[in-house]
mmCIF file of C-alpha atoms in Angstrom:
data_model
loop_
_atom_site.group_PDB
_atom_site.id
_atom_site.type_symbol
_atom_site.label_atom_id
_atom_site.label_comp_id
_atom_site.label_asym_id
_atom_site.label_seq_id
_atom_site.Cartn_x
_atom_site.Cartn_y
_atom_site.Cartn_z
ATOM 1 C CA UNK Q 1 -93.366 -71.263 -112.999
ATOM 2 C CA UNK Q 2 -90.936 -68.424 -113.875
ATOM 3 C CA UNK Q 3 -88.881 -66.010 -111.170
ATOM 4 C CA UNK Q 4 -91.219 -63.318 -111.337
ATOM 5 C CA UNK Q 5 -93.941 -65.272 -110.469
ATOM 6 C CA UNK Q 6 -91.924 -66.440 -107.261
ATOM 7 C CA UNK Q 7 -90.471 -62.785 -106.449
ATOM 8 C CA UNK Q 8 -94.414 -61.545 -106.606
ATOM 9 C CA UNK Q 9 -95.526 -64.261 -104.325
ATOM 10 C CA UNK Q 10 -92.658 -63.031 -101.656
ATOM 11 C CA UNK Q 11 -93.173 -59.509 -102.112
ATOM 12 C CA UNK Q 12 -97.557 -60.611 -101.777
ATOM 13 C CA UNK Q 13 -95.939 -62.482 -98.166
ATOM 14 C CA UNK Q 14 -94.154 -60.017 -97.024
ATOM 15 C CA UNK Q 15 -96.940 -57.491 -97.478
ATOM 16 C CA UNK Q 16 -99.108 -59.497 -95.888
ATOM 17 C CA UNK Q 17 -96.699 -60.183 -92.815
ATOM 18 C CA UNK Q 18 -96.709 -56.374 -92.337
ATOM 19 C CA UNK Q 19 -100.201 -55.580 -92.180
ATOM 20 C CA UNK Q 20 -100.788 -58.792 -89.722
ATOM 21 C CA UNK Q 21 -98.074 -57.076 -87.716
ATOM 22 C CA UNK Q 22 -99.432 -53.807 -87.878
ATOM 23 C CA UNK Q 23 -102.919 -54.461 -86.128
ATOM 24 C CA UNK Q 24 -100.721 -54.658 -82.956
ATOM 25 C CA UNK Q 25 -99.216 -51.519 -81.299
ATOM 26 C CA UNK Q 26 -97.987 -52.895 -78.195
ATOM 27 C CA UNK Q 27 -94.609 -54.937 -78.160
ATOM 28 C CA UNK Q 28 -94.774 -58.323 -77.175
ATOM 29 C CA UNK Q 29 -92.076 -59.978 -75.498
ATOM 30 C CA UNK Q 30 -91.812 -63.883 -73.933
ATOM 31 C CA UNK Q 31 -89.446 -66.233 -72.526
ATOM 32 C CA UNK Q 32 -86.581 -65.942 -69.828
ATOM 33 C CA UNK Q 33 -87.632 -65.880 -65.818
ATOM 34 C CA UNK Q 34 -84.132 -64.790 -65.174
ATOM 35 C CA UNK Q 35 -83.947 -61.937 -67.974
ATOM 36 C CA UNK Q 36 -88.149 -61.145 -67.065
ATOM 37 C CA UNK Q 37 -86.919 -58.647 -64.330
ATOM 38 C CA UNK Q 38 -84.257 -57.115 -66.594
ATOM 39 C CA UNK Q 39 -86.696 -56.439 -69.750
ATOM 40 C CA UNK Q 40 -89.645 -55.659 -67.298
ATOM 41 C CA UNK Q 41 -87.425 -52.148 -65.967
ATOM 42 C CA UNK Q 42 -86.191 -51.410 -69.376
ATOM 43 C CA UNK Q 43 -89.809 -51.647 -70.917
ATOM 44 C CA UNK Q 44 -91.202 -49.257 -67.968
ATOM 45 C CA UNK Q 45 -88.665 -46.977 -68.653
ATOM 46 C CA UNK Q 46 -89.184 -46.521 -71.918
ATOM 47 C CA UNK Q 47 -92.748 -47.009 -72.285
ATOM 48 C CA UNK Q 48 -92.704 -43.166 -69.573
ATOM 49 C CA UNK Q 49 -89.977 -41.999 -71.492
ATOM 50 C CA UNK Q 50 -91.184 -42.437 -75.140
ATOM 51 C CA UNK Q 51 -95.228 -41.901 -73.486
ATOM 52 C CA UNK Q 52 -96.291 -44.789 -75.753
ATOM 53 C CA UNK Q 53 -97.147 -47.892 -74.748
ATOM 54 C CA UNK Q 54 -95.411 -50.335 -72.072
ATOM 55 C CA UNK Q 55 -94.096 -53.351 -74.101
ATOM 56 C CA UNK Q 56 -96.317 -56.424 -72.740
ATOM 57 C CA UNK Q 57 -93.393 -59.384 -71.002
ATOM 58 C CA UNK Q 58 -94.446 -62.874 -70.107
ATOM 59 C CA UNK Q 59 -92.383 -65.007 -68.448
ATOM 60 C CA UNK Q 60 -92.793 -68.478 -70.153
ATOM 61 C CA UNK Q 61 -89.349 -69.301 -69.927
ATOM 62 C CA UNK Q 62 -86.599 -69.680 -72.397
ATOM 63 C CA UNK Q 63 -87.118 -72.884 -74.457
ATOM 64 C CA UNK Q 64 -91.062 -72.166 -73.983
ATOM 65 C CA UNK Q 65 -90.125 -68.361 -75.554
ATOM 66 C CA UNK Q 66 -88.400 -69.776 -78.325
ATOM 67 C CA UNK Q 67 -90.765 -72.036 -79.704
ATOM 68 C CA UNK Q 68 -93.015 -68.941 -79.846
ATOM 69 C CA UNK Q 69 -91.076 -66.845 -81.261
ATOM 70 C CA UNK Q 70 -90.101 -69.202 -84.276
ATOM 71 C CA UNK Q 71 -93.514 -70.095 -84.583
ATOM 72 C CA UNK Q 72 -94.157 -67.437 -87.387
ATOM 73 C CA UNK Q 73 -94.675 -63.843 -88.782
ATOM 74 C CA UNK Q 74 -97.340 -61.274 -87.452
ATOM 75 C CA UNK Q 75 -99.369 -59.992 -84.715
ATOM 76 C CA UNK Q 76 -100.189 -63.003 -83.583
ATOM 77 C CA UNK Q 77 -96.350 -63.700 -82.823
ATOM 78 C CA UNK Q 78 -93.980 -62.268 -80.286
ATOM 79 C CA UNK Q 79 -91.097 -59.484 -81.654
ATOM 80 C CA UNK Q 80 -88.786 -60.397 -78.748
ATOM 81 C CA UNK Q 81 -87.976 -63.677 -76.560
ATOM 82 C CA UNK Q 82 -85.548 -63.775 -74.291
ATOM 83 C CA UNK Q 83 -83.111 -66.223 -73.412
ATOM 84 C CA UNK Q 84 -81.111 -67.070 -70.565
ATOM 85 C CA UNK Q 85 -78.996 -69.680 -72.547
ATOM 86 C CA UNK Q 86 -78.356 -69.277 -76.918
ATOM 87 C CA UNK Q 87 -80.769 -70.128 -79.241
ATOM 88 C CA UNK Q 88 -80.274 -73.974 -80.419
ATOM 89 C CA UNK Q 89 -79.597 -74.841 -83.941
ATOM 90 C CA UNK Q 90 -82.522 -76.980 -83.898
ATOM 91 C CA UNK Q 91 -84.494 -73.872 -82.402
ATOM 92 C CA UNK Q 92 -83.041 -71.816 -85.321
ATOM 93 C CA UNK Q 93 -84.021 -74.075 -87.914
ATOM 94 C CA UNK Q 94 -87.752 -73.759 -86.686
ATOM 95 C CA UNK Q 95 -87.456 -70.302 -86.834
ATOM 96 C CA UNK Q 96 -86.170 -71.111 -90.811
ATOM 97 C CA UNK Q 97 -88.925 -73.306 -91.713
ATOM 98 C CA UNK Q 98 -91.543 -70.668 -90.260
ATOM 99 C CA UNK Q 99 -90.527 -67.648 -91.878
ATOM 100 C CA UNK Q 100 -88.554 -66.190 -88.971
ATOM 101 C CA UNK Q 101 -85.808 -65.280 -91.311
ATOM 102 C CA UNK Q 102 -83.910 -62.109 -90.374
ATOM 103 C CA UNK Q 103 -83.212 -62.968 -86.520
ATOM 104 C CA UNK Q 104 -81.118 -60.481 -84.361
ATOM 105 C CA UNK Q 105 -79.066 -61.603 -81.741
ATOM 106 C CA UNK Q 106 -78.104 -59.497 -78.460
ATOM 107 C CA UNK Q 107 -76.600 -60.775 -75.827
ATOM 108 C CA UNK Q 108 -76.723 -58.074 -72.947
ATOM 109 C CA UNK Q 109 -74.791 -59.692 -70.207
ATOM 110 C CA UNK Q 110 -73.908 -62.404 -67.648
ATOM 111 C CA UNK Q 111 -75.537 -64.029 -64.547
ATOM 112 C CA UNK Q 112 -74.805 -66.712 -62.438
ATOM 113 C CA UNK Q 113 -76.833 -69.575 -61.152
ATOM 114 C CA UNK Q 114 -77.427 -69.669 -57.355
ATOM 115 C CA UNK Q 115 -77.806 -72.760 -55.220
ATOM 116 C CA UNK Q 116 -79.332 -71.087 -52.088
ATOM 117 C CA UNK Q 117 -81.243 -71.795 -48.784
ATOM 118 C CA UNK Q 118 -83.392 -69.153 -46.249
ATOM 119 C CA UNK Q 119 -81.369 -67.291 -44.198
ATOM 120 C CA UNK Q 120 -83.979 -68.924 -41.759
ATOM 121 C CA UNK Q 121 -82.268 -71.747 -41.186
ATOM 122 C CA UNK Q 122 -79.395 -70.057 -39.204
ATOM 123 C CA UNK Q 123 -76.692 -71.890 -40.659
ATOM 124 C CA UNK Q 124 -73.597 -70.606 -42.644
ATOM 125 C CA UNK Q 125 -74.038 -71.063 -46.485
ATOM 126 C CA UNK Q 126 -72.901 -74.181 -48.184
ATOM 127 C CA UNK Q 127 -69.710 -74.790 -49.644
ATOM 128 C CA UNK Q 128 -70.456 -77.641 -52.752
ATOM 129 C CA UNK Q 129 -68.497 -78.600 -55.690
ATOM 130 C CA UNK Q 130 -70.467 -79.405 -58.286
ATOM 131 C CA UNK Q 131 -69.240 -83.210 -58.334
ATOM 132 C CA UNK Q 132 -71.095 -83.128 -55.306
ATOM 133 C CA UNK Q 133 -74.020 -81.334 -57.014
ATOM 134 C CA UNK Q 134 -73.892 -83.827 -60.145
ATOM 135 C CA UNK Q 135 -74.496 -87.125 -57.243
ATOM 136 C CA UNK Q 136 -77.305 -85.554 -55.511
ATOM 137 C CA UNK Q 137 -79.431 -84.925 -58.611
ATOM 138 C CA UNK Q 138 -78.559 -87.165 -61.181
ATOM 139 C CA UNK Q 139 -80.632 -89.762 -62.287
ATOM 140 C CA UNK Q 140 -77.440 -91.971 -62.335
ATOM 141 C CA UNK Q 141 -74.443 -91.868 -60.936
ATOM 142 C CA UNK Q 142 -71.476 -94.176 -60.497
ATOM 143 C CA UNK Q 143 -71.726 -96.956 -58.257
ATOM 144 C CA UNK Q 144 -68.559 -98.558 -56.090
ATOM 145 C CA UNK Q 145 -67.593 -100.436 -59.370
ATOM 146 C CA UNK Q 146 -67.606 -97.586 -61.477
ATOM 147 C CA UNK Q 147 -70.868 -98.645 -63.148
ATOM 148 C CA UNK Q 148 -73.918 -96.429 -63.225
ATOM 149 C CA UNK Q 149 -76.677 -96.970 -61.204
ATOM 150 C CA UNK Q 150 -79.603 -95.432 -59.787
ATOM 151 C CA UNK Q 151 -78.800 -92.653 -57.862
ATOM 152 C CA UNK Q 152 -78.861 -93.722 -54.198
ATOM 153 C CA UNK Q 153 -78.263 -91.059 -52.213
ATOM 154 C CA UNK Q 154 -81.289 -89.232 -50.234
ATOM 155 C CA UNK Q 155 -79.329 -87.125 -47.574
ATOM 156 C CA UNK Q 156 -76.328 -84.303 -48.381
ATOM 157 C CA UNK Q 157 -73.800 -86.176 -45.530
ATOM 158 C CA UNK Q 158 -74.378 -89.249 -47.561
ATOM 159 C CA UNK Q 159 -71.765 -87.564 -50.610
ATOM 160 C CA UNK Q 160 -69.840 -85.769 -47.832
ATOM 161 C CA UNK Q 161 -69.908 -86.135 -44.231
ATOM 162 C CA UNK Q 162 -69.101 -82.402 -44.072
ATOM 163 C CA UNK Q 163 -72.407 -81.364 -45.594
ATOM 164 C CA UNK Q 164 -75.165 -81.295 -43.262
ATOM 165 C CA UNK Q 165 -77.364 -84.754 -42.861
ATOM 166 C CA UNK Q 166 -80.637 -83.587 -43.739
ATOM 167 C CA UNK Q 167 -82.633 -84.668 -46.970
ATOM 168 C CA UNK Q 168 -81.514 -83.731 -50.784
ATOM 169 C CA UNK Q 169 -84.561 -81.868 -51.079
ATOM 170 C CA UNK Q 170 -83.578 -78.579 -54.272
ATOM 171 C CA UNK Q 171 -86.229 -76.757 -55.911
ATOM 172 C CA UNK Q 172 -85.425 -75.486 -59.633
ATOM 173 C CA UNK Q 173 -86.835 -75.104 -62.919
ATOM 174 C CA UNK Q 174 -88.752 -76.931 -65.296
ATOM 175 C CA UNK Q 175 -87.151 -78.286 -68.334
ATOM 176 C CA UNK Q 176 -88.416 -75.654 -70.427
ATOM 177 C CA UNK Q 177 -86.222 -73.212 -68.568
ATOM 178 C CA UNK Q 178 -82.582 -71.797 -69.850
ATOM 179 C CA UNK Q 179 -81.589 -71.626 -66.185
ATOM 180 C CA UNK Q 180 -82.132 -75.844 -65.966
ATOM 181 C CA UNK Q 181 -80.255 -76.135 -69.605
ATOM 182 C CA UNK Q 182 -77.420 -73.681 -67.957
ATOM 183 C CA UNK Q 183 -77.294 -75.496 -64.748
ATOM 184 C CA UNK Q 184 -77.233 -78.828 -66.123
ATOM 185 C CA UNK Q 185 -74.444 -77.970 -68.456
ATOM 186 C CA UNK Q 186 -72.088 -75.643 -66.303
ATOM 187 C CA UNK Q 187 -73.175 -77.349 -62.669
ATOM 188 C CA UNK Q 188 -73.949 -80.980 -63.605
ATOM 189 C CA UNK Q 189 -71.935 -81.565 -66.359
ATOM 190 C CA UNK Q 190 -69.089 -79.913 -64.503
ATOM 191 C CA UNK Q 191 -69.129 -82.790 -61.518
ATOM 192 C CA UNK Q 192 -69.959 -85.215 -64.000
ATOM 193 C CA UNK Q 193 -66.668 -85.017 -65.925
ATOM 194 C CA UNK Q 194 -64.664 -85.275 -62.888
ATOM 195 C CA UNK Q 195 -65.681 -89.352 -62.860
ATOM 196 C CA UNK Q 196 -62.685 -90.695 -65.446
ATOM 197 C CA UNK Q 197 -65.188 -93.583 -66.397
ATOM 198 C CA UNK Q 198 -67.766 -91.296 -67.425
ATOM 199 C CA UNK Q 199 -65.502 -88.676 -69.463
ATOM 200 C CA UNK Q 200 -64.404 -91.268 -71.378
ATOM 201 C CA UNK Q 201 -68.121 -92.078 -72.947
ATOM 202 C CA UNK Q 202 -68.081 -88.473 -74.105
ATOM 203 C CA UNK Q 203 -65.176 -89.774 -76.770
ATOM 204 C CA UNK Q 204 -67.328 -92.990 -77.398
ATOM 205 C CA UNK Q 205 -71.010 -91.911 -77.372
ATOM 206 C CA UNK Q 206 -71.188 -88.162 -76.903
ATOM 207 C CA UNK Q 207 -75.100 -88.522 -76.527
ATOM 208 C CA UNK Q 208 -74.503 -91.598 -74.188
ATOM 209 C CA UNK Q 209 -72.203 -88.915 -72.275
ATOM 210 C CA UNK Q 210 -74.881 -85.962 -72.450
ATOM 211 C CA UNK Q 211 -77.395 -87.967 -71.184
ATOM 212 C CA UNK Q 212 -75.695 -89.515 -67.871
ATOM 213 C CA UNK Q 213 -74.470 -85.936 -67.816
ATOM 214 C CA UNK Q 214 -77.590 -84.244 -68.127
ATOM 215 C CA UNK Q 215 -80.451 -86.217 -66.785
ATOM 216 C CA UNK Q 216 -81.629 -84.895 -63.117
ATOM 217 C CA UNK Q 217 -83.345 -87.799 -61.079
ATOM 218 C CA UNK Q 218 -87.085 -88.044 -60.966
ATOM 219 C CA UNK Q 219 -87.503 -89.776 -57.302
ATOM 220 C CA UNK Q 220 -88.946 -86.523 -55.739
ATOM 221 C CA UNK Q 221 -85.626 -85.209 -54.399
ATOM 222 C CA UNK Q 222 -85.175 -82.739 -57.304
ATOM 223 C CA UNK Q 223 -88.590 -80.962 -57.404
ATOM 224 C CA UNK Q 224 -89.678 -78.729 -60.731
ATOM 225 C CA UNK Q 225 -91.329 -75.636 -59.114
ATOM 226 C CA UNK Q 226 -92.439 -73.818 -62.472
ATOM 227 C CA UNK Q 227 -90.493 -70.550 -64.326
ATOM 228 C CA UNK Q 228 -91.448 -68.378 -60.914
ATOM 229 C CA UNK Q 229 -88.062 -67.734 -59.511
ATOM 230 C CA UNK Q 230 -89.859 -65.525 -57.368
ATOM 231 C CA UNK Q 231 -91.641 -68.611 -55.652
ATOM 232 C CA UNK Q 232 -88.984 -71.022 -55.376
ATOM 233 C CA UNK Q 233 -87.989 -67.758 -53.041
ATOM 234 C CA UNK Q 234 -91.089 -68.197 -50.888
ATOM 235 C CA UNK Q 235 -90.952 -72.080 -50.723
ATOM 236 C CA UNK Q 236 -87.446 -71.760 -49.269
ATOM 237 C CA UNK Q 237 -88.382 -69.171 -46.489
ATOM 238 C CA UNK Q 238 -91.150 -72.240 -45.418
ATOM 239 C CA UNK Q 239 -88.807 -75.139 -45.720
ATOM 240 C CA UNK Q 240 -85.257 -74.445 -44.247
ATOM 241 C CA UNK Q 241 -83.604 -77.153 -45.070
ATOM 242 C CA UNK Q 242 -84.365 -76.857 -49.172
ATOM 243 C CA UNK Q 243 -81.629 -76.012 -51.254
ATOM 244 C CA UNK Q 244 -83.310 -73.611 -54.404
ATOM 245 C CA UNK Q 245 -81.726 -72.773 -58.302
ATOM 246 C CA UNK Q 246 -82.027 -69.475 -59.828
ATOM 247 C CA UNK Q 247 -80.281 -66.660 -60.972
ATOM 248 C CA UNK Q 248 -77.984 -64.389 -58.906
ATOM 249 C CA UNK Q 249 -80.462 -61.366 -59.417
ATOM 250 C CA UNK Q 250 -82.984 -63.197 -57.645
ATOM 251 C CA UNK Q 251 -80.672 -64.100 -54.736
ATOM 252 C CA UNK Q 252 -79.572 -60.249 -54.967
ATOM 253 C CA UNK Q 253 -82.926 -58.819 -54.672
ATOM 254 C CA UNK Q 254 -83.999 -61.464 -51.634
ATOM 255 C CA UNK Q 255 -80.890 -60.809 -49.803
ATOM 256 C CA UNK Q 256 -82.821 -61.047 -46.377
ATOM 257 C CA UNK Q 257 -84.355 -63.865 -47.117
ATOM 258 C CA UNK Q 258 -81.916 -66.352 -48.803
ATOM 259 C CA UNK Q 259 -78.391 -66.819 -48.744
ATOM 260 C CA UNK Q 260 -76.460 -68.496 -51.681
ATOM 261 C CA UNK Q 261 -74.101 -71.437 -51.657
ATOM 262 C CA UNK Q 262 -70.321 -71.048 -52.124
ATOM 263 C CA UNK Q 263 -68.965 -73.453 -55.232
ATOM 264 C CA UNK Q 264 -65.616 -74.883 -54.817
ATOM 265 C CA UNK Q 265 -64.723 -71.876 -52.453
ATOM 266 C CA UNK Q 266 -66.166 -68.982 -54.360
ATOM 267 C CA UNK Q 267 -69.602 -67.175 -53.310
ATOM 268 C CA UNK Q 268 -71.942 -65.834 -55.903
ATOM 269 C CA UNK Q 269 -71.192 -62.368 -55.945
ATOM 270 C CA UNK Q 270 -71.160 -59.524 -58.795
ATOM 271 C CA UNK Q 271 -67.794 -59.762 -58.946
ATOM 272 C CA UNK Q 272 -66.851 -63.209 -58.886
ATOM 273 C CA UNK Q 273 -69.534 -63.560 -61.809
ATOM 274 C CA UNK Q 274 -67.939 -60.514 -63.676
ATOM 275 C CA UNK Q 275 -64.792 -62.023 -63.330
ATOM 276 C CA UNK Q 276 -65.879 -65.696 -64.274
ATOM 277 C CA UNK Q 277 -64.238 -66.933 -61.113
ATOM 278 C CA UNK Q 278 -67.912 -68.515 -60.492
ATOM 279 C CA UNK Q 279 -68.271 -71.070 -61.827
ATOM 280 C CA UNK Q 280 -71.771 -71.715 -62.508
ATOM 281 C CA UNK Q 281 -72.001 -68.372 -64.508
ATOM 282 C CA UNK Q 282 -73.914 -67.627 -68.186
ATOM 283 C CA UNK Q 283 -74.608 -65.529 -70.664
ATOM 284 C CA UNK Q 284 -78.028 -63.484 -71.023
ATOM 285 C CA UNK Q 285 -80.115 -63.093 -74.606
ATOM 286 C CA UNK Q 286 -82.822 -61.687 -76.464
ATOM 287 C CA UNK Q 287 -83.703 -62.006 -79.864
ATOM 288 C CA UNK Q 288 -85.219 -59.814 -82.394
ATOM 289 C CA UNK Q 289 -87.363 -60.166 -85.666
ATOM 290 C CA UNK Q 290 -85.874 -57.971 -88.010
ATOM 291 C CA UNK Q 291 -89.679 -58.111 -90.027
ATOM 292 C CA UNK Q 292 -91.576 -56.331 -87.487
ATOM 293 C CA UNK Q 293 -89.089 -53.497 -87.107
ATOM 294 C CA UNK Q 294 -90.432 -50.880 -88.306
ATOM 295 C CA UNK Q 295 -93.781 -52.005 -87.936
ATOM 296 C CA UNK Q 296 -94.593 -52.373 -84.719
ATOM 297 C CA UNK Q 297 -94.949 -49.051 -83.337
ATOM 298 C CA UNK Q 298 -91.655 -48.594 -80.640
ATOM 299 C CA UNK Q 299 -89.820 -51.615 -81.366
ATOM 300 C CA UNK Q 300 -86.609 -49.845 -82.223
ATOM 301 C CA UNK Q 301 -86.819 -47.260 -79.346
ATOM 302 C CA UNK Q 302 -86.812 -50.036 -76.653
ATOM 303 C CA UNK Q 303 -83.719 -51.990 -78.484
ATOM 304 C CA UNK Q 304 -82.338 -48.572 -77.892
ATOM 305 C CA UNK Q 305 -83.084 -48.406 -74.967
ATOM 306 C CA UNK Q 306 -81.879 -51.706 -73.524
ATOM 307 C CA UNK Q 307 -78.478 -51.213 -75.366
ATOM 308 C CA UNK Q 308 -77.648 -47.836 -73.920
ATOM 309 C CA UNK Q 309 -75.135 -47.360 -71.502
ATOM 310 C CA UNK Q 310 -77.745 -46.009 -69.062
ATOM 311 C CA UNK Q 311 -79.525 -49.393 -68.994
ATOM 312 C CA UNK Q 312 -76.639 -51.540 -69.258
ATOM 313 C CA UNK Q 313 -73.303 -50.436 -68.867
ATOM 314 C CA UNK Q 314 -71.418 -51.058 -65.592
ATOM 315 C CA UNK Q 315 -73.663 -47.586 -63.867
ATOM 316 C CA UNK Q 316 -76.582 -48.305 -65.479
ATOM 317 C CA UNK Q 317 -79.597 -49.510 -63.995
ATOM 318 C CA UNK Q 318 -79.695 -53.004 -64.904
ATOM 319 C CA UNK Q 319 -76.623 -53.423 -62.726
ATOM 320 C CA UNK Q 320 -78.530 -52.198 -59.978
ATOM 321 C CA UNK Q 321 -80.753 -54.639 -60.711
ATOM 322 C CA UNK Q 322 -77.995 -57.742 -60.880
ATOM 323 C CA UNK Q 323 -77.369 -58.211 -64.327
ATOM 324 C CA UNK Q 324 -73.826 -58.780 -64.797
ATOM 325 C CA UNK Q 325 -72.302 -56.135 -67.694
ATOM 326 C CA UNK Q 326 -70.554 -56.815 -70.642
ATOM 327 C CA UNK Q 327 -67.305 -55.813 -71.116
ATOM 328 C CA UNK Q 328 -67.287 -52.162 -73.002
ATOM 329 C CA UNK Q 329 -65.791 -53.911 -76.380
ATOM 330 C CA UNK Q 330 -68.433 -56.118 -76.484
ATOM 331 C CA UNK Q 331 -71.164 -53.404 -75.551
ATOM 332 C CA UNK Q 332 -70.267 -51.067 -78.185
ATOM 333 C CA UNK Q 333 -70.259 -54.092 -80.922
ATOM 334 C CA UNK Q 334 -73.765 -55.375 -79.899
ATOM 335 C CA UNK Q 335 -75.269 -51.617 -79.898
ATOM 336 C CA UNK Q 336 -73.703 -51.457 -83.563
ATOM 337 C CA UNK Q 337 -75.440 -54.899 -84.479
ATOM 338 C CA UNK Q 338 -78.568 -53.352 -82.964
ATOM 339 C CA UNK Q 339 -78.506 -49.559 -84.692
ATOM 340 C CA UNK Q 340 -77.955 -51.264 -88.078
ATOM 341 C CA UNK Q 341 -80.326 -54.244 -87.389
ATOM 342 C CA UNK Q 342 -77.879 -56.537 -88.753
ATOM 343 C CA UNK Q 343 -78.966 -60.418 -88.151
ATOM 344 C CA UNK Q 344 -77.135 -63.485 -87.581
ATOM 345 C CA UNK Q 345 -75.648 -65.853 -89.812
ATOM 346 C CA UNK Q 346 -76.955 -69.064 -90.020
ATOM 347 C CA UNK Q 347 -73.740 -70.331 -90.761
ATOM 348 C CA UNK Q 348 -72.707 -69.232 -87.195
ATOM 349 C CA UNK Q 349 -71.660 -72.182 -84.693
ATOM 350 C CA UNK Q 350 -74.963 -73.094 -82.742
ATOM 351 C CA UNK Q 351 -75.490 -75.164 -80.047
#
């Protein structure tokens, strides 16, 4: 078959792909629990602003958004899923293989993940390291030899006699959520490196490492309550002594009702998260198809919208809200990525 035959069969696609897109006229946006809220205020503000249509959110979580977002081209697609960790190369090539070929990137600021219990329970807040986090919820952990075993422990003053004795009981998200991917990597992993035995594997077996590292325990003391950060909130107000894992906006907006941990000595507050001195902190997505710019009605009034300084610069309303702003460098270069709808390289360094 000659070229022209090929370059009539994309332009016949890419028609195609248009008009599917164009029997919608409501944006459609998936994924992130922790970025939900975020989206959710700038899509009611522009959908009275702009009188058109509020952009439709589901919260489905970020690995769960992902998967439909690369799934193809057209209405029957997503424009927008947000992420609370980046998009995976192996994510990316899905996207590849389905068509999803012109993907923009914006990452629109920083949260941090909260280990927190009800202010019900009348004590002060924690203070854990996240060594101490990585032996009460890892599937293994190192024995008195050094070699792994089942995790053992069942009550916090088991790891340290400091923390309180009461059951390792934490509620937190499924596997399908960024927040678990973030937590495992910045918590977990953090306290799992600290065992010299273990960071050795990661020169060895890097998977082997990633895995030990990684893997929470399945014996009922880690306990998957589903992408609702919003009921992991509620379960904690019944059951005192629960520890739960979400993101700091959650723990900002339930302030009378939950009180986060402090790890290794600092709280989680907007500031220590601004200033990375958290350490449990992460960056915020959402990700754009370039093809349905343009055709869905609004699409590039709410990406202007999200990336003006009204929404989320250090005054704007997202702050109010908890999300954590990007320095003004950064700001300005992602609003320029968005105005000219430039996508990302495939050639960029994914995880």
């Amino acid at each position: 078959m000659n070229k022209s035959f090929f370059y009539s069969s994309a332009i016949a696609a890419a028609l195609l792909a248009s008009s599917a897109v164009s029997a919608r006229d409501t944006i459609e946006i998936v994924g992130s629990s922790t970025v939900y809220p975020f989206a959710t205020v700038v899509a009611e503000r522009y959908g009275r602003s702009s009188g058109g249509a509020t952009p439709k959110i589901e919260a489905t979580g970020s690995g769960g958004g992902l998967k439909l977002f690369c799934s193809g081209v057209g209405a029957s697609y997503p424009d927008i899923t947000n992420s609370s960790r980046r998009i995976k190369a192996s994510e990316f090539a899905l996207c590849q293989s389905n068509g999803v070929n012109d993907i923009i990137e914006v990452q629109i600021g920083f949260d941090g993940i909260v280990i927190a219990n009800a202010n019900a329970s009348g004590a002060a807040p924690l203070n854990l390291s996240r060594r101490e986090l990585f032996l009460a919820l890892a599937k293994q952990v190192p024995g008195s030899d050094g070699e792994l075993v089942d995790n053992p422990y069942t009550r916090w003053s088991q790891i340290n006699s400091n923390l309180p004795d009461s059951a390792i009981e934490v509620l937190g998200p499924p596997p399908t959520s960024g927040t678990r991917d973030a937590f495992a990597e910045l918590a977990l992993e953090g306290g799992c490196k600290t065992f010299e035995t273990i960071s050795a594997l990661k020169k060895s077996d890097k998977q082997a490492y990633k895995t030990v590292c990684h893997t929470v325990r399945e014996d009922g003391a880690y306990i998957e309550a589903g992408e609702n950060d919003n009921l992991i909130v509620q379960k904690l107000e019944a059951n005192p002594s629960a520890l739960g894992i979400f993101g700091f906006s959650f723990l900002d907006q339930n302030a009378d009702k939950v009180q986060g941990s402090l790890i290794e000595g600092v709280a989680p507050t907007f500031d220590s998260i601004a200033d990375k001195s958290y350490p449990v902190s992460r960056p915020l997505y959402f990700y754009v198809k370039k093809a349905h710019i343009g055709v869905v009605p609004g699409l590039q009034g709410y990406l202007a919208e999200f990336t003006s300084e009204k929404a989320w610069g250090p005054e704007g309303y997202l702050a109010e809200k908890g999300m954590i702003p990007l320095p003004t460098a950064e700001r300005r270069a992602l609003a320029a990525v968005v105005a000219t709808l430039t996508p990302m390289s495939g050639q960029e360094p994914l995880k």
